[in-house]
Amino acid sequence: MQTTQARAFARLRSSAAPVALLIALSAGPAFAQTATLPAQAAPTAAAADEDKDKDIVVTGSIFRRSAAETALPITVVTAQNIERAGITNITDAVRSISADGAGSIGNGFTSGFSAGGAAISLRNLGVSSTLVLIDGLRSTNFPLNDDGHNAYVDLNSIPLVNVQQVQVLKDGASSTYGADAIGGVVNIITRKHVTGIEGGVQGGATEKGDGQKYRAHLLAGYGDYDRQGFNVYVGGDYEFGGRITAASRGFPFNTLDLRRINGQDNNRADDTLTQATPNAVVTRVTQTDLNNPLAGSVANATTPALFTSLTPLANCPFGTFSENTSSRVGTACAHDITNEYAQILPRQERMDAVARLSLRISDNIEGYLAGSYARDRVDIINPPRAIRQTQAFGGQPSTATSNPGIVLPVYICSSGINCSTAADRQLNPNNPYAAAYAANPAAGAARIYYLFGDVDSGSKRINEVYRVSGGLSGHFGDSWDWSVQAAYSQDNLRYTVYGWANEAALIKAINTGSYNFVNPSLNSQAVRDAVLPPITALSKSSEATVDASLSRTLFTLPGGDSKLAVGGQFRRETLTNNSLNPNLDVPGLSTAQAYGKRSVWAGFFEFDVPVLSVLNVNLSGRYDHYSTGIGRFSPKATAKFQPIKEIALRGSYSEGFRAPTFAESDPRSSYSGFVGQTPDAGFKAAHPNNAAYTVAYSLGRGYVGNPNIQPEKSKSFTVGTVIEPVRWLTLTADYFNVKKSNLIVTGPQTSDAINAYYSVESKTFASAAAAAAAACAAVAAVGTGYSCNVIDAADPFSLNALPRLLVLNAPYVNASYEVIAGLQFGASARVPITSGLHFETRLDVQETMKYDLHPAGGAVQHYAGTVGPEDLSSGGGTPRWRGNWQNTLILGQVALTTTTYYVGRMKAVAADQSTSVNGDTSCAAVVYKDASGGTSFCNINSFIYTDVNVDFTVNDKFKFFFTVGNAFNARAPIFANNAYTTQPNYLTSWHNAGIVGRTFQAGANFKF
């Protein structure tokens, strides 16, 4: 261990350049942004009401003590910090912490399982390994799982109006809190007492006039707790955030065509006739079953295939393009779907209410009862869906492939059945070949390529969280303290999606001719709703907790009183995550579902031993037993050595676990997760005449809950120092190392299986079916549980070539381990310059030195400094460096705050992508090549931006403020993102401020 620590601190000395850059840029003139918040190393700038009681419950300990006394690495964000930075919600406050790393979920994620949710991933260990508490008690998880299986508390559901501070413990804490605290703990501390009325309003927008943001909040309380023995308060928040589109931000964040900067043109909607667009094109094929629009032939009726635009070419909104090759001939309307439909931030509306009653029951007993309600609505716009979709998971391959597509018949009739012989038959006005093939309808079907552009496409998520908590605490005798607390929370999610075609309704509309494909704008709303009805799923989760503890002073040691605490906890957790597509009748729509119920009993202890005046040792442990059969003991030891007042050394060792989520362990749970797949040169060579077939696409992996899955386990240690050379300056530095083993992984050999499938792409076969059979045999040979689920139909222009793999079956297993290590730095200072002038500064930086996955029997996968893990939260990436630095100059009634944020350079490659053979993260493995096939897009530049906030305190009742975000309008670095085209050419986790651009806000707060 000493060797590891020595290497770590050597690395610290040799890698200080980014910190120096951060310091230099923060020192200059700056403006502030409302979307982020600096952290502070210790609560030195706490609000006045926080200073009344220095002994607080520090996250990670049962005992009350001041935060300065703890040996734990804790970052504190106070209500004053939040107010100065113009922060309007808990999400932005928490996710600004530099320890938030790989797997973090922000509001910019507008596709995937967790679109609309937000979560933090401490020390890169994932959202399901980060525990979020409210006043030390758990809250229920969001009913939808990130990446289909990771559970988390939605930060959007936590009210801000009564938050006193946010404590972030950057250390393992299973010995105190049980499962899921491997990465650390975020503890939202709410205010206990409020007297009078306080509130405020603020509003603003981006420099471009969009992304409007408004907030109003009010809090009212009555009762002098010290004098009258009670206090009651109520309050609420309202916040609105406006939509920001990709088109409004321009090149290169609004297109997949990067030729202007020597990149590739991955927009196939302006050069490829087989790419679906909102203006339909058709080509003639045969139809083997005249009642079934899915029964068109794969092969085209002519060579070359002749394509016809159903939209008159003079009416094309963005001009036209033509193809004239040996494979395809025709002219169609040109489009750039990303520019037309992609969005950077969705429309979001939050509202919440809080209430609390605090009561002194007797001289020795206190009690409280608190409740909250939060409603979060997110409206997301997505590009329109294609008329032909692939089934996500569990569908029949015969109906789930994207080829041969859907055909329009020659005849239509009122019943939609046997129209070629029906008495009321008529030629199909949507089929331009109908008249010519009236006598031979089987030969005149029109295969259609079309996006439902006349129908809103996207989703609406209304998430309501109800929470009530209460407790009693007190003391008896000379040294006994006790506490009993309980909480219940329920999360009700109403999830509605738009723009998905019901297969049976679509077939009927095609056969009856009720849907107008020639001019979709003429379709009535009734017709649209019949074919593409809004689809709603209701899901919910709940958490009930009862927690009790008893502590007392045991005996006196040279360093002070030793203390012992013991306690127990009972929890009941439930989840009902209903599928949007339970009948598999909406091709392409997610089939994810998860269910479960379990009870948890736990007992825990903590023993605080001040061995000497300069040495304090703390021992703790907890045993958790789950009704599903899981049992785990989690120990922890911490120590703080302070030989002199100015210097303290601290360290800890802990073991912890992450319990399997219901999605991972319940056999009723299943999902198909999709990641980007870019066909390689060999596959493209086998399909030379169909660029739409070889463009990057989403490849699904299907998983079913495994009841035999076991918890993940962790061993972690931290070692660091706290230096206080003068009373107004605190410096901290900590090294952390976490080994998480027995990982719950979704197919550790998935990349191998995908590579195995495509290993036959260059071979010659008698048919596409024969090629697929050989490829699927290669997949099965990779290992147990790997198999083909859905294979695309043949490429109409390469009938004997290997078709695409659409969905791969892979198992949940406990396998592999990962090691994550890094350095964390903090600084906090309050410098009195004159009687009316003082300066405050806070620095929060993390370097991820190592994020290594050790798969069983495979090469080590290195993720630090790359966009890996690609399978985690849409490939958000793992920056090596992340930090923020806030500086405040207070002169009389005016406070000027500047904040600088830094995200380090990364590589645009992930060791877990299928093209990264043996975990290669060199530029040779990068997916996106430039126009000449080179790797000039391999590196994603570092990103730094600066914000300012100006406060004007009129008197003790009124304060006005003005904020400017990203004052220098720093532009997000380019990430040519083939894998997740809903985030065109940028990383939403870390660079969102550079897409949004400069913002402005103004507001006022009052207090009576």
Tab-separated table of C-alpha atoms in Angstrom, residues 666-875:
chain	number	residue	atom	x	y	z
A	666	ASP	CA	-36.035	-10.273	-10.529
A	667	PRO	CA	-36.817	-12.783	-13.320
A	668	ARG	CA	-39.855	-10.691	-14.301
A	669	SER	CA	-37.518	-7.841	-15.218
A	670	SER	CA	-36.036	-7.426	-18.674
A	671	TYR	CA	-34.748	-4.782	-21.011
A	672	SER	CA	-32.796	-4.259	-24.179
A	673	GLY	CA	-30.122	-1.608	-23.937
A	674	PHE	CA	-28.795	-0.008	-27.089
A	675	VAL	CA	-25.344	1.339	-27.841
A	676	GLY	CA	-23.893	2.726	-31.036
A	677	GLN	CA	-22.416	0.295	-33.542
A	678	THR	CA	-20.387	1.513	-36.491
A	679	PRO	CA	-19.926	-1.058	-39.289
A	680	ASP	CA	-16.284	-1.546	-40.179
A	681	ALA	CA	-14.588	-1.433	-43.565
A	682	GLY	CA	-15.176	-5.139	-44.218
A	683	PHE	CA	-18.929	-4.855	-43.706
A	684	LYS	CA	-19.073	-1.736	-45.880
A	685	ALA	CA	-17.168	-3.533	-48.610
A	686	ALA	CA	-19.745	-6.347	-48.520
A	687	HIS	CA	-22.560	-3.788	-48.935
A	688	PRO	CA	-21.124	-1.313	-51.450
A	689	ASN	CA	-24.432	-0.077	-52.857
A	690	ASN	CA	-26.461	0.853	-49.749
A	691	ALA	CA	-24.960	3.534	-47.516
A	692	ALA	CA	-28.083	3.529	-45.346
A	693	TYR	CA	-27.395	-0.115	-44.452
A	694	THR	CA	-23.787	0.560	-43.393
A	695	VAL	CA	-24.262	3.801	-41.468
A	696	ALA	CA	-23.806	3.817	-37.676
A	697	TYR	CA	-26.847	2.306	-35.949
A	698	SER	CA	-28.096	1.225	-32.507
A	699	LEU	CA	-27.367	-2.382	-31.548
A	700	GLY	CA	-29.462	-3.806	-28.725
A	701	ARG	CA	-28.400	-6.136	-25.953
A	702	GLY	CA	-31.200	-8.111	-24.324
A	703	TYR	CA	-31.089	-9.038	-20.626
A	704	VAL	CA	-33.409	-10.800	-18.170
A	705	GLY	CA	-33.153	-10.493	-14.377
A	706	ASN	CA	-31.077	-13.235	-12.756
A	707	PRO	CA	-32.365	-14.292	-9.290
A	708	ASN	CA	-28.994	-15.882	-8.512
A	709	ILE	CA	-27.012	-12.683	-8.991
A	710	GLN	CA	-24.926	-11.673	-5.977
A	711	PRO	CA	-24.035	-8.241	-4.579
A	712	GLU	CA	-21.053	-6.279	-5.759
A	713	LYS	CA	-18.334	-5.935	-3.112
A	714	SER	CA	-15.841	-3.181	-2.473
A	715	LYS	CA	-12.664	-2.512	-0.549
A	716	SER	CA	-11.483	1.052	-0.367
A	717	PHE	CA	-9.000	3.188	1.457
A	718	THR	CA	-8.269	6.887	1.591
A	719	VAL	CA	-5.312	8.755	2.995
A	720	GLY	CA	-4.897	12.487	3.146
A	721	THR	CA	-3.959	15.599	4.995
A	722	VAL	CA	-5.612	18.765	6.288
A	723	ILE	CA	-3.353	21.816	6.571
A	724	GLU	CA	-4.383	25.017	8.354
A	725	PRO	CA	-1.295	27.241	8.375
A	726	VAL	CA	-3.387	30.212	9.524
A	727	ARG	CA	-6.861	30.356	11.003
A	728	TRP	CA	-8.457	31.657	7.800
A	729	LEU	CA	-7.005	29.073	5.381
A	730	THR	CA	-7.692	25.321	5.069
A	731	LEU	CA	-6.030	23.051	2.497
A	732	THR	CA	-6.890	19.388	1.927
A	733	ALA	CA	-5.451	16.635	-0.228
A	734	ASP	CA	-6.663	13.024	-0.295
A	735	TYR	CA	-5.790	9.908	-2.248
A	736	PHE	CA	-8.509	7.277	-2.747
A	737	ASN	CA	-8.371	3.746	-4.056
A	738	VAL	CA	-11.447	1.559	-4.552
A	739	LYS	CA	-11.558	-2.020	-5.728
A	740	LYS	CA	-15.044	-3.146	-6.650
A	741	SER	CA	-15.324	-6.859	-7.337
A	742	ASN	CA	-18.001	-9.390	-8.143
A	743	LEU	CA	-19.294	-6.805	-10.607
A	744	ILE	CA	-22.827	-7.192	-11.872
A	745	VAL	CA	-22.147	-6.927	-15.552
A	746	THR	CA	-24.315	-7.236	-18.610
A	747	GLY	CA	-22.377	-9.699	-20.652
A	748	PRO	CA	-18.659	-9.133	-20.072
A	749	GLN	CA	-17.956	-10.715	-23.456
A	750	THR	CA	-20.513	-8.670	-25.364
A	751	SER	CA	-17.848	-6.971	-27.477
A	752	ASP	CA	-16.361	-10.375	-28.247
A	753	ALA	CA	-19.783	-11.670	-29.250
A	754	ILE	CA	-20.426	-8.728	-31.567
A	755	ASN	CA	-16.975	-9.090	-33.109
A	756	ALA	CA	-17.643	-12.818	-33.525
A	757	TYR	CA	-20.856	-12.100	-35.398
A	758	TYR	CA	-19.147	-9.744	-37.811
A	759	SER	CA	-16.105	-12.005	-38.207
A	760	VAL	CA	-17.792	-13.707	-41.185
A	761	GLU	CA	-18.665	-10.456	-42.975
A	762	SER	CA	-16.077	-10.928	-45.744
A	763	LYS	CA	-16.917	-14.572	-46.494
A	764	THR	CA	-19.053	-15.770	-49.394
A	765	PHE	CA	-22.437	-17.371	-48.688
A	766	ALA	CA	-25.335	-18.700	-50.718
A	767	SER	CA	-27.746	-16.273	-49.029
A	768	ALA	CA	-28.068	-13.726	-46.271
A	769	ALA	CA	-29.786	-16.356	-44.137
A	770	ALA	CA	-26.796	-18.686	-44.492
A	771	ALA	CA	-24.440	-15.839	-43.553
A	772	ALA	CA	-26.533	-15.019	-40.479
A	773	ALA	CA	-26.589	-18.664	-39.400
A	774	ALA	CA	-22.803	-18.858	-39.553
A	775	ALA	CA	-22.444	-15.572	-37.685
A	776	CYS	CA	-24.874	-16.620	-34.937
A	777	ALA	CA	-22.996	-19.892	-34.501
A	778	ALA	CA	-19.850	-17.843	-33.903
A	779	VAL	CA	-21.737	-15.783	-31.293
A	780	ALA	CA	-22.923	-18.894	-29.439
A	781	ALA	CA	-19.356	-20.174	-29.331
A	782	VAL	CA	-18.277	-17.131	-27.294
A	783	GLY	CA	-19.956	-18.405	-24.136
A	784	THR	CA	-23.114	-19.459	-22.320
A	785	GLY	CA	-25.945	-16.973	-22.609
A	786	TYR	CA	-24.761	-15.288	-25.795
A	787	SER	CA	-27.004	-15.673	-28.815
A	788	CYS	CA	-28.672	-13.748	-31.613
A	789	ASN	CA	-32.064	-12.289	-30.746
A	790	VAL	CA	-32.985	-10.251	-33.831
A	791	ILE	CA	-31.210	-10.240	-37.189
A	792	ASP	CA	-32.005	-7.694	-39.858
A	793	ALA	CA	-33.322	-8.948	-43.176
A	794	ALA	CA	-31.025	-8.980	-46.155
A	795	ASP	CA	-29.742	-5.810	-47.741
A	796	PRO	CA	-31.874	-5.500	-50.908
A	797	PHE	CA	-28.755	-4.476	-52.813
A	798	SER	CA	-26.478	-7.231	-51.454
A	799	LEU	CA	-28.734	-10.250	-51.058
A	800	ASN	CA	-25.950	-12.727	-50.202
A	801	ALA	CA	-24.065	-10.537	-47.743
A	802	LEU	CA	-24.169	-10.759	-43.965
A	803	PRO	CA	-27.168	-8.810	-42.579
A	804	ARG	CA	-26.892	-6.531	-39.549
A	805	LEU	CA	-27.141	-7.832	-35.992
A	806	LEU	CA	-29.960	-5.871	-34.329
A	807	VAL	CA	-30.337	-7.421	-30.860
A	808	LEU	CA	-27.893	-9.694	-29.050
A	809	ASN	CA	-28.832	-11.831	-26.038
A	810	ALA	CA	-26.308	-11.616	-23.211
A	811	PRO	CA	-26.402	-12.757	-19.566
A	812	TYR	CA	-26.244	-10.924	-16.233
A	813	VAL	CA	-23.283	-12.374	-14.368
A	814	ASN	CA	-21.019	-11.601	-11.441
A	815	ALA	CA	-17.656	-11.270	-13.055
A	816	SER	CA	-14.609	-9.086	-13.223
A	817	TYR	CA	-13.428	-6.346	-10.924
A	818	GLU	CA	-12.466	-2.722	-11.339
A	819	VAL	CA	-9.985	-0.461	-9.618
A	820	ILE	CA	-10.569	3.278	-9.416
A	821	ALA	CA	-8.019	5.605	-7.862
A	822	GLY	CA	-7.503	9.313	-7.751
A	823	LEU	CA	-6.567	12.470	-5.930
A	824	GLN	CA	-8.880	15.073	-4.453
A	825	PHE	CA	-7.860	18.590	-3.521
A	826	GLY	CA	-9.689	21.301	-1.637
A	827	ALA	CA	-8.983	24.782	-0.391
A	828	SER	CA	-11.061	27.196	1.623
A	829	ALA	CA	-10.117	30.649	2.822
A	830	ARG	CA	-11.755	33.736	4.333
A	831	VAL	CA	-9.254	36.576	4.218
A	832	PRO	CA	-10.076	39.737	6.199
A	833	ILE	CA	-8.510	42.576	4.226
A	834	THR	CA	-10.065	45.587	5.980
A	835	SER	CA	-13.034	46.083	8.261
A	836	GLY	CA	-15.332	46.481	5.245
A	837	LEU	CA	-13.541	44.272	2.730
A	838	HIS	CA	-12.828	40.573	2.780
A	839	PHE	CA	-12.066	37.821	0.291
A	840	GLU	CA	-13.338	34.240	0.201
A	841	THR	CA	-12.086	31.421	-2.000
A	842	ARG	CA	-12.941	27.737	-2.401
A	843	LEU	CA	-11.236	25.150	-4.613
A	844	ASP	CA	-12.560	21.653	-5.417
A	845	VAL	CA	-10.560	19.420	-7.783
A	846	GLN	CA	-10.392	15.711	-8.554
A	847	GLU	CA	-7.947	13.795	-10.681
A	848	THR	CA	-8.986	10.295	-11.745
A	849	MET	CA	-5.658	8.539	-11.999
A	850	LYS	CA	-7.023	5.089	-12.701
A	851	TYR	CA	-10.289	3.555	-13.830
A	852	ASP	CA	-9.399	0.017	-14.878
A	853	LEU	CA	-11.837	-2.802	-15.549
A	854	HIS	CA	-10.348	-6.286	-15.271
A	855	PRO	CA	-12.691	-8.599	-17.203
A	856	ALA	CA	-12.447	-12.307	-16.563
A	857	GLY	CA	-9.973	-13.752	-19.015
A	858	GLY	CA	-9.689	-10.551	-21.050
A	859	ALA	CA	-7.395	-7.598	-21.444
A	860	VAL	CA	-7.606	-4.799	-18.871
A	861	GLN	CA	-9.846	-1.969	-20.074
A	862	HIS	CA	-8.552	1.501	-19.202
A	863	TYR	CA	-11.271	4.176	-19.029
A	864	ALA	CA	-9.642	7.194	-17.367
A	865	GLY	CA	-9.299	10.022	-19.842
A	866	THR	CA	-11.590	8.417	-22.437
A	867	VAL	CA	-15.289	8.422	-23.336
A	868	GLY	CA	-15.574	4.985	-21.773
A	869	PRO	CA	-17.285	3.105	-20.306
A	870	GLU	CA	-19.435	3.401	-23.419
A	871	ASP	CA	-22.148	1.205	-21.915
A	872	LEU	CA	-22.564	3.546	-18.928
A	873	SER	CA	-24.956	6.486	-19.254
A	874	SER	CA	-24.639	6.972	-22.985
A	875	GLY	CA	-20.862	7.036	-23.078
